[in-house]
Amino acid sequence: MAILQRKEPHSLISFRGFGSVTGLCLFILYVPMLVLVVFSFNANRAVTVWGGFSLQWYAKAAYNGGLQNAAWNSLVVAVIATIVATAIATAAALATGRGQRFRGSQAFYMLVNLPLMLPEIIIAVGTLSFFALLGMKLSLLTIIIAHTVFCIPFAYLPIRSRLETMDARLEEAASDLYASPLDAYRHVTMPLLMPGIISGAMLAFVVSLDDFIITAMVAGAGSGTLPVYVYTQLKQGVTPEINAISTVLLAVSIVLVAASYFVAKAGSKHVRPATEQP
Amino acid sequence: MTIELKSISKIFAGGSAHPVLDDINLTINDNEFFTLLGPSGCGKTTLLRLIAGFEHPTSGTIELFGERVEGTPPNARPVNTVFQHYALFPHQTVAQNVGFGLRMLRRPAPEIEPEIERMLRLVRLEGLAHRYPHQLSGGQQQRVALARALAARPRVLLLDEPLSALDSKLRDEMRVELKLLQRNTGITFIFVTHDQGEALSMSDRIAVLSEGRIQQVGTPDDIYERPRSRFVAQFVGETNVFEGKLIRLPGKQPEFKTSSGALLPLGDTPADDDNPALAFVRPEKLRLGNPDDLASDPQARLRGVVTNKLYLGTDTVYYVDLEGGETLRARIQNASAIDNRFDVGAAVRVRAEEGAFRTVGRST
Ligand SMILES: Nc1ncnc2c1ncn2[C@@H]1O[C@H](COP(=O)(O)OP(=O)(O)OP(=O)(O)O)[C@@H](O)[C@H]1O
Ligand SMILES: [Mg+2]
């Protein structure tokens, strides 16, 4: 009751059992991953029977040629797609968030973000048909192109939201102090926008690394990425080796998402002058 | 001539149709401390932004040092601004902020360093060179903004209410500093404020603005002693205002008959001021005296009763209800003990020096 009285009377948190429901939801959300991680350290080949702690599946995965190839593909695709997508997203954010409002800038904003809301399978089929139409042979290149495209909205969002919190008057102050438009961009806009750009790039990287549906559609023979490789291996049943690969993927994703969050947060204290005129 | 503004008007696209600036004509001289004085929202910042080049006039022309600057971007104008909202670069230290202009002008580093130190000494922030703006108080940020704008030695410095965030002691010191700085550097200052005390004490000339129009341009003395409109008379300094009409009888000094019938002695009224509707007098130009002592004094024909009294230390302000019903404020300096002698309820005569009562037209 003591807790109840401190909360607002109609706050959701004040309902009885709120804590346990929350706990249950989080448990359901994370238990599959927990199982996967735990069994990646299993000494036993049987996936569901615990046979003691071991790192043997990680070692085995490391020497698997097909896996190495897939991991390399993943890395190449993610790095190139991230760089290109982030550059395009930055330009798009600056065009829509700064300078003269052009006609249809609102519509443009919607267009950039719409793919985030569409079912991925539709984009996948569409991309595949598009490549077929152009007569492009499926290869690593088609994966890179597809990834670059669907990474743009993911990179765009954090950059744009960072730009929105930035004070446009700082760029005026720079030009008042003899900065050319390029100088103002280099010395004021860019440094202040950087946390948004880094955060957008990390997000794009993770999304590219983890994508399966689109990649599976547009991958040529031998150009599969890690998720595609994992899926093909699954046809022979879940092995602890797959658990180990998945755990590594999971770890990389978590680290990048967390880093993206902290970069954005660390940058936010530099966004505005500390005090405005009272 | 530093700056010449010719029939400048500004209407913001998407703003109200009423012009924010309406037919502004101004000439600002070399080495002048020029103040734009006016209430909030009258267009002071907008006028500065036009001069700096952030906005463009809807009509009219701006000349800087004899050249029209329509196509000149802000970075090519020899004008720096101390912004009302500071606009310090949050990712740069105080020293980097102050050196920004010089770096953009591509001055060599060994030249920039001592300049930054000199500027920080000037605004008394020597110890804070390596702080970031968010680690400074409002007043300190404002001083960084001043140092940053001065460091690049502009020919014109625009200051948008630069003292507003300072406490009164620091503000008084900075007034003196700014005035000295302006005199020593020879930079033309265009200073924006809504504080009439600040305007009167620092400026060579003042332009009083109201609702986007210039009401009057003149020296502080002009503006205070010879306001040409009711707005200026009331916005600058304290004033007693009377409605009524001018009476000119041949062979007699003109007088002003207030709506309640009191007769105010006028000195010379301006020739073009034939039908003034208002008379005013500054409270400090009035003296109070015992009715019997002043009975024969031609400058002391107004009689009344003290209804309130504010003791301010250096002065006392008396509220005197005149016979006709109007209330006057008289500000009497407490030069000696007897100056503070009238109590509430005392009958007094009000004495005014010749020329203390002045007139202005109603509409202008
Ligand atoms: N970009 C704009 N678009 C539309 N209206 C504007 C714009 N900038 C200013 N205004 C309007 O112009 C008028 C004058 O604004 P300005 O900022 O010049 O006033 P100011 O005299 O500096 O006031 P203050 O003393 O409060 O700073 C205001 O009514 C304001 O709403
Ligand atoms: Mg302003």
XYZ file of C-alpha atoms and ligand atoms in Angstrom, chain A residues 277, chain B residues 39-46 48 84 160-161 192 194, ligand 2:
16
model
C 18.019 33.992 -22.686
C 9.519 47.779 -26.589
C 9.502 44.021 -27.145
C 8.352 43.009 -30.613
C 8.882 46.400 -32.263
C 11.326 44.957 -34.810
C 14.751 45.660 -33.286
C 16.152 42.176 -33.861
C 14.706 42.101 -37.361
C 19.800 43.932 -36.961
C 20.236 37.943 -28.123
C 21.201 42.529 -29.440
C 20.392 43.222 -25.804
C 19.658 47.119 -29.244
C 14.452 48.035 -24.467
Mg 14.923 40.991 -30.166
